[in-house]
Tab-separated table of C-alpha atoms and ligand atoms in Angstrom:
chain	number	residue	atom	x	y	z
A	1	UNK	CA	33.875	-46.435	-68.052
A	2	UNK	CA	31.189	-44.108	-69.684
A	3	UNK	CA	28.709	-45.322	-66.877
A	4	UNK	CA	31.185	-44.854	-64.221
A	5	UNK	CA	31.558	-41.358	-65.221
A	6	UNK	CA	27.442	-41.100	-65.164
A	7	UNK	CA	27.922	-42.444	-61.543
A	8	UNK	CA	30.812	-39.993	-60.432
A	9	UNK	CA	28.970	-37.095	-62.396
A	10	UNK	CA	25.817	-38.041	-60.057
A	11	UNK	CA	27.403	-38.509	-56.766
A	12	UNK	CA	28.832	-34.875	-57.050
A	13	UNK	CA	25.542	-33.519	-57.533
A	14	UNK	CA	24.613	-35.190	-54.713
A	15	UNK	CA	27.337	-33.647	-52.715
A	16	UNK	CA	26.904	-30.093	-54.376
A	17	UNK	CA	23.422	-30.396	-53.184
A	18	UNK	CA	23.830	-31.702	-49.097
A	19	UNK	CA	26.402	-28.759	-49.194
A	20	UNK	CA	24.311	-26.230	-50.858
A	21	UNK	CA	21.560	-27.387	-48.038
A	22	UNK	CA	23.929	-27.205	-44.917
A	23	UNK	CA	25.072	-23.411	-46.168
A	24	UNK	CA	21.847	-22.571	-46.580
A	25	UNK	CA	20.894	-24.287	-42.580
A	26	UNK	CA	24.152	-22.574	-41.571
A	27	UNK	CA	22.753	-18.889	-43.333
A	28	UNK	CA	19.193	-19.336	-41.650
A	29	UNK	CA	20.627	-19.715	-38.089
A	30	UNK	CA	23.468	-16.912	-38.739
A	31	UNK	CA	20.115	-14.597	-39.814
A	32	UNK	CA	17.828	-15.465	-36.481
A	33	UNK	CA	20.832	-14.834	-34.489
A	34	UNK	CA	21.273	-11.401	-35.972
A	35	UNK	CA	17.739	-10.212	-35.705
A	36	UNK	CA	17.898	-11.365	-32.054
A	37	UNK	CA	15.207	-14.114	-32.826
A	38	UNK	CA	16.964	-16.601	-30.760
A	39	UNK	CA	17.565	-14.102	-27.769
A	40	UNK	CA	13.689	-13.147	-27.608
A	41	UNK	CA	12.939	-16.444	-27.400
A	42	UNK	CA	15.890	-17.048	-24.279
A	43	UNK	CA	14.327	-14.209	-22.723
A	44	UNK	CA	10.616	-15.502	-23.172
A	45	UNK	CA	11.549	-19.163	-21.763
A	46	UNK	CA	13.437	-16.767	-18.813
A	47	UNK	CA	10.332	-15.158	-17.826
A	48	UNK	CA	8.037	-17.844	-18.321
A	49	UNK	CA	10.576	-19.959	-15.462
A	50	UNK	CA	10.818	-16.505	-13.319
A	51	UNK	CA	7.226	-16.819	-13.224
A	52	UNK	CA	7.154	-20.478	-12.176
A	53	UNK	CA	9.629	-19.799	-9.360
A	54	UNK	CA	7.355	-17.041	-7.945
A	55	UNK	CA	4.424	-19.378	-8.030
A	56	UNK	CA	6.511	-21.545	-6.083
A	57	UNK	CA	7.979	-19.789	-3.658
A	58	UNK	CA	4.532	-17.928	-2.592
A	59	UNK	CA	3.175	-21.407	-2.380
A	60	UNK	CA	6.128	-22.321	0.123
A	61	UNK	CA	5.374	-18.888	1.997
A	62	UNK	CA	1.886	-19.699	2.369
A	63	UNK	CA	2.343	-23.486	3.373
A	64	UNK	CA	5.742	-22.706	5.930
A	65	UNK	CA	3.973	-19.673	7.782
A	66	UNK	CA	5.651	-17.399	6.083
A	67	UNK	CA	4.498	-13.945	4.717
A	68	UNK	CA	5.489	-11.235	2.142
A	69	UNK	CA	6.171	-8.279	4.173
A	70	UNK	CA	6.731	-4.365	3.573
A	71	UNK	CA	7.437	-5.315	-0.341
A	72	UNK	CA	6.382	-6.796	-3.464
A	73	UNK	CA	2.794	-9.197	-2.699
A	74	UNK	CA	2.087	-7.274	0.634
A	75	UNK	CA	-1.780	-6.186	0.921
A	76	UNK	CA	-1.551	-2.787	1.540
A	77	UNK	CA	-4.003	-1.350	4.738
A	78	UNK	CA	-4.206	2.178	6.496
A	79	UNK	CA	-4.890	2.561	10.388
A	80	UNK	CA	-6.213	5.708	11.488
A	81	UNK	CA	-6.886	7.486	14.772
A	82	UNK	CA	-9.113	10.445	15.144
A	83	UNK	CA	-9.796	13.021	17.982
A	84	UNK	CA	-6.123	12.670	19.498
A	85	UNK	CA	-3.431	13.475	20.345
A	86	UNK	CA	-4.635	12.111	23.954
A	87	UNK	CA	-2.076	12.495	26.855
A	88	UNK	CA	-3.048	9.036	28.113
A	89	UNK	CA	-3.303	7.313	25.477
A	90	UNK	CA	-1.279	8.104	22.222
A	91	UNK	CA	2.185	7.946	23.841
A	92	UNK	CA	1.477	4.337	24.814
A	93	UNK	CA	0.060	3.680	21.074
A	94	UNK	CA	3.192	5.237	19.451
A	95	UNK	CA	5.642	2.793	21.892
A	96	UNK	CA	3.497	0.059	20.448
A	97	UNK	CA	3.748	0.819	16.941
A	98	UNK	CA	7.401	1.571	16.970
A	99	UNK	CA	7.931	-2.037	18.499
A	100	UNK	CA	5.622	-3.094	15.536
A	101	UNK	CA	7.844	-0.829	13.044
A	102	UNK	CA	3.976	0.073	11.388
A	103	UNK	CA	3.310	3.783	10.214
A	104	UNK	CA	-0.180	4.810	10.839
A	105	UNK	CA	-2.588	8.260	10.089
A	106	UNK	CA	-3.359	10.432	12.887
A	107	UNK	CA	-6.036	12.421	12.025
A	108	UNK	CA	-5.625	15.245	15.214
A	109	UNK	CA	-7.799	17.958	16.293
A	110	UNK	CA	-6.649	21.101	16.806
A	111	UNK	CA	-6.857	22.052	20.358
A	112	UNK	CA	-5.732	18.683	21.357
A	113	UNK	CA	-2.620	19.563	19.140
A	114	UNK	CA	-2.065	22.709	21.409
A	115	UNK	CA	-2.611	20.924	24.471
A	116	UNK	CA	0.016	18.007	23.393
A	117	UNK	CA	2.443	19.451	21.116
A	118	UNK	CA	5.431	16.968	22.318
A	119	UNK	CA	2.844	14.197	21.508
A	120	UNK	CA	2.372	15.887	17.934
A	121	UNK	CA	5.659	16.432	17.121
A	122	UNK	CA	6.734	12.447	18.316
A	123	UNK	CA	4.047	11.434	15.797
A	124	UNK	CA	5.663	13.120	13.152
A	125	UNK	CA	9.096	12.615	14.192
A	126	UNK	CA	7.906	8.630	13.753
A	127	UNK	CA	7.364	9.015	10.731
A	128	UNK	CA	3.446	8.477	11.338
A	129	UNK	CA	1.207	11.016	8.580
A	130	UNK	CA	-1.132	14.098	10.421
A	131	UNK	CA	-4.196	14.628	9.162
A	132	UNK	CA	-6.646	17.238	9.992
A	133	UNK	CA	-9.962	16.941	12.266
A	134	UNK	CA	-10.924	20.656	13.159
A	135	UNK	CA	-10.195	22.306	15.780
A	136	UNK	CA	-12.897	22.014	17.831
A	137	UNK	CA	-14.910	18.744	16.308
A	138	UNK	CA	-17.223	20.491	15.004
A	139	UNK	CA	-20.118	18.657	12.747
A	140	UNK	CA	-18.777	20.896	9.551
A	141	UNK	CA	-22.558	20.399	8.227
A	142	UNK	CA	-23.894	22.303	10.990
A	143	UNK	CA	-22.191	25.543	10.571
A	144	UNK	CA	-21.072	28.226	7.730
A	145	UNK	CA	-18.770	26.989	5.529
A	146	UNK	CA	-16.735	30.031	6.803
A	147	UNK	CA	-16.614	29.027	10.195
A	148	UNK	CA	-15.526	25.252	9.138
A	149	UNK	CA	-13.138	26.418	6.776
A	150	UNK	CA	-11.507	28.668	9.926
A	151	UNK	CA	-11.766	25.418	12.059
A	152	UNK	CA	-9.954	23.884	9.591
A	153	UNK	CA	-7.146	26.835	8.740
A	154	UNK	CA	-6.989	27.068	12.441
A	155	UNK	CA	-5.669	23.085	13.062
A	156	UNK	CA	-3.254	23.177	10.299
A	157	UNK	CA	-1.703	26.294	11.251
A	158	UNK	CA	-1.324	24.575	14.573
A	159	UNK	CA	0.033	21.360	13.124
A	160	UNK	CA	2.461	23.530	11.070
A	161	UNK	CA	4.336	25.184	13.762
A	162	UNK	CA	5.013	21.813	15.390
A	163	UNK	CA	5.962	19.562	12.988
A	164	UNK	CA	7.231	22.586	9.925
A	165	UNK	CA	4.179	20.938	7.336
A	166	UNK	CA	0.934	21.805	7.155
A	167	UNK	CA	-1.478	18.525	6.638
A	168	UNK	CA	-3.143	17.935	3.638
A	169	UNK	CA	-4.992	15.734	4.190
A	170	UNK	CA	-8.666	16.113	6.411
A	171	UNK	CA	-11.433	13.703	7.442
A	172	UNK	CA	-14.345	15.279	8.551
A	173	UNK	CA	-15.778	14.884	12.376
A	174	UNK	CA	-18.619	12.192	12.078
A	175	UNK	CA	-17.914	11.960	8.003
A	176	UNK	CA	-20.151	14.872	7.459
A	177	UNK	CA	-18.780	16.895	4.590
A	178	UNK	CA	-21.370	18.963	2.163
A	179	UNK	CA	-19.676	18.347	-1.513
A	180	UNK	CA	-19.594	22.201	-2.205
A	181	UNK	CA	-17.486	22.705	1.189
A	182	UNK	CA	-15.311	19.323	-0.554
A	183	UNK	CA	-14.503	20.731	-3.686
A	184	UNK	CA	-13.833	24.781	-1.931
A	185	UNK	CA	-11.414	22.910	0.432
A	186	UNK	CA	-7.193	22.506	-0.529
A	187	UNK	CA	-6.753	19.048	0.809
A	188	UNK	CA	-8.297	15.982	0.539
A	189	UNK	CA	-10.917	14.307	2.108
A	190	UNK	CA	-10.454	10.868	3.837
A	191	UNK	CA	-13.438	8.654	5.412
A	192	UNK	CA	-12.882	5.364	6.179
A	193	UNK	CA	-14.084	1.861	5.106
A	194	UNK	CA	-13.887	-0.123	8.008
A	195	UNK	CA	-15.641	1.064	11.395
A	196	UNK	CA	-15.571	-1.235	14.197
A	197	UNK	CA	-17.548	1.686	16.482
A	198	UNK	CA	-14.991	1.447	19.451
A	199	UNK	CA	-15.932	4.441	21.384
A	200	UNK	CA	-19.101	2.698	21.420
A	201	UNK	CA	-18.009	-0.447	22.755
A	202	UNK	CA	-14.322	0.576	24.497
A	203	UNK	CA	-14.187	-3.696	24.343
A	204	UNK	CA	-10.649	-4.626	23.063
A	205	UNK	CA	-12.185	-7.843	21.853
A	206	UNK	CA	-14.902	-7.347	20.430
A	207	UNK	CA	-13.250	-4.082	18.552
A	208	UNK	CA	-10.365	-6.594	17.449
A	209	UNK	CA	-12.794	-9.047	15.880
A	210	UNK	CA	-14.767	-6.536	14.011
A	211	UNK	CA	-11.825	-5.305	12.232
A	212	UNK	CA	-9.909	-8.437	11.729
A	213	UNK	CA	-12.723	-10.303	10.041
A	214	UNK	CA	-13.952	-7.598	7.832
A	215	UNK	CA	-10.405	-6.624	6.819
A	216	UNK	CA	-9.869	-6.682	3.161
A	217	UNK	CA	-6.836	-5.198	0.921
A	218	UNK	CA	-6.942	-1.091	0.483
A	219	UNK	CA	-9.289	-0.883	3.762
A	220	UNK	CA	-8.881	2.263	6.004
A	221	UNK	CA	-9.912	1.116	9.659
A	222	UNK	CA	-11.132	3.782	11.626
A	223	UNK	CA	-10.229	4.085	15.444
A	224	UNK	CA	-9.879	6.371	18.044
A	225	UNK	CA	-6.662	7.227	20.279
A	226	UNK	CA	-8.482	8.595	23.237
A	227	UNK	CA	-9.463	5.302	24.783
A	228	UNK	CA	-7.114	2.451	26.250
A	229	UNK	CA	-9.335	-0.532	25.010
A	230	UNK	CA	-8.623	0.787	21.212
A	231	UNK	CA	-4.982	1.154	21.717
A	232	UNK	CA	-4.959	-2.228	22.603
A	233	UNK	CA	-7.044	-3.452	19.671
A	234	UNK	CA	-4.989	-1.515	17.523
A	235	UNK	CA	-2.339	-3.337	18.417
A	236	UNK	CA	-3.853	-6.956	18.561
A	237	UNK	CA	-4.964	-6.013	14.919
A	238	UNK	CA	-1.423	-5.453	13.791
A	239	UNK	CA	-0.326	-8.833	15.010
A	240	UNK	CA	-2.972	-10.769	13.591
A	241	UNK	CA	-3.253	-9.002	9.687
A	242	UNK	CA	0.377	-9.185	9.938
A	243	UNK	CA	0.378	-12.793	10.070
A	244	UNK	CA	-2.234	-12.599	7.294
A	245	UNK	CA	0.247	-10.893	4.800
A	246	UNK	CA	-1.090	-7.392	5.410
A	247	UNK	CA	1.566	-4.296	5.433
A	248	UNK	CA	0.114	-0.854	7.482
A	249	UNK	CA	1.004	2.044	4.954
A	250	UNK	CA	-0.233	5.702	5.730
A	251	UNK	CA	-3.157	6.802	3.712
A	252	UNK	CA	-1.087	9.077	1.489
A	253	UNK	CA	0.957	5.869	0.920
A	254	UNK	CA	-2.143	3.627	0.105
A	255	UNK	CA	-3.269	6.121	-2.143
A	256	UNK	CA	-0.553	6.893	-4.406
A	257	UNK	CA	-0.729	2.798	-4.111
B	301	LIG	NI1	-13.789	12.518	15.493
């Protein structure tokens, strides 16, 4: 009997000890679900398959044709027209980019503003940005940097009481800016990165490839809306870099990208 009680006395041990062990199990889980250990790690192993299915389904995109468009993954471009508006040309380029549902940057001159002002205010009214060009084209490096600054005042004030905002953006005639005329001015200077030369070559095709193989994300093209063939790049481009996943943004959109 003695040794059975050694054997009892043992096996309770035993059983003190696998229930001491599961308490303790039981008070290690309760603790890593109170300091949210086992949430963190839900929410890591949540990302980690959001990512996956991203992967995925741009993979799909790319292999069924399909694009990201005007959201998340879109590579951002600006189009931009100088020397306008043009009575025969820009109406025809605003139908086109209304069909397209693309904003672009008009970067007007001044007189041209006065001489189309239904043209102007349509280019607003779509939603398009207005940039300013001078009034006259002037080459801003070739005169006083009161005269430019008057060419300047001149076109917005013009701008202003069409469309109720004065531009602030400007992109100098031929790119020719002196830095202290930059940094006296109240709006910001725009060039371009992307110039495909069409008043040079007024060929729709050979305009179109020029831009369409040089394109890259953040570009600004530079084109004109005083000549036909452009309009009809312009428009050629937009179906083609659509296709390639590009979204047109105005430049104030592409830089507060
Ligand atoms: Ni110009």
């Amino acid at each position: 009997m003695g040794r059975g009680k050694k054997e009892k006395g043992r096996k309770d041990r035993e059983e003190r000890k696998v229930i001491r062990c599961l308490c303790a199990i039981l008070y290690l889980f309760c603790v890593l679900n109170l300091t949210g250990i086992s949430l963190d790690f839900t929410v890591r192993e949540k990302m980690h398959y959001n990512t996956a299915e991203k992967v995925k389904e741009t993979t799909a995109g790319q292999v069924s044709g399909e694009v990201p468009e005007y959201g998340e993954g879109a590579k951002k471009i600006a189009l931009t027209f100088d020397d306008g508006p043009n009575i025969a040309c820009t109406g025809r380029l605003l139908d086109g980019l209304k069909e397209r549902n693309v904003r672009a940057t008009f970067f007007v001159i001044g007189k041209n503003v006065k001489a189309n002002p239904k043209l102007t205010k349509r280019i607003s009214e779509e939603g398009h940005m207005i940039g300013n060009h001078t009034y006259s084209h002037i080459d801003m490096s070739k005169v006083s940097e009161k005269k430019a600054g008057k060419e300047l005042k001149k076109t917005s004030r013009a701008v202003h009481a069409i469309t109720g905002e004065y531009p602030q953006y400007m992109r100098p005639p031929y790119g020719v800016c002196s830095r202290k005329l930059e940094e006296s001015l109240d709006m910001i200077l725009v060039r371009w990165t992307i110039d495909p030369l069409d008043w040079k070559t007024e060929n729709t095709d050979e305009i179109v490839k020029k831009v369409v193989t040089k394109t890259e994300e953040n570009d600004i093209i530079l084109l004109h809306d005083c000549y036909n063939s452009s309009v009809d790049a312009a428009l050629k481009i937009i179906d083609i870099l659509k296709k390639e996943g590009y979204e047109f943004v105005t430049v104030d959109e592409l830089f507060l990208n």
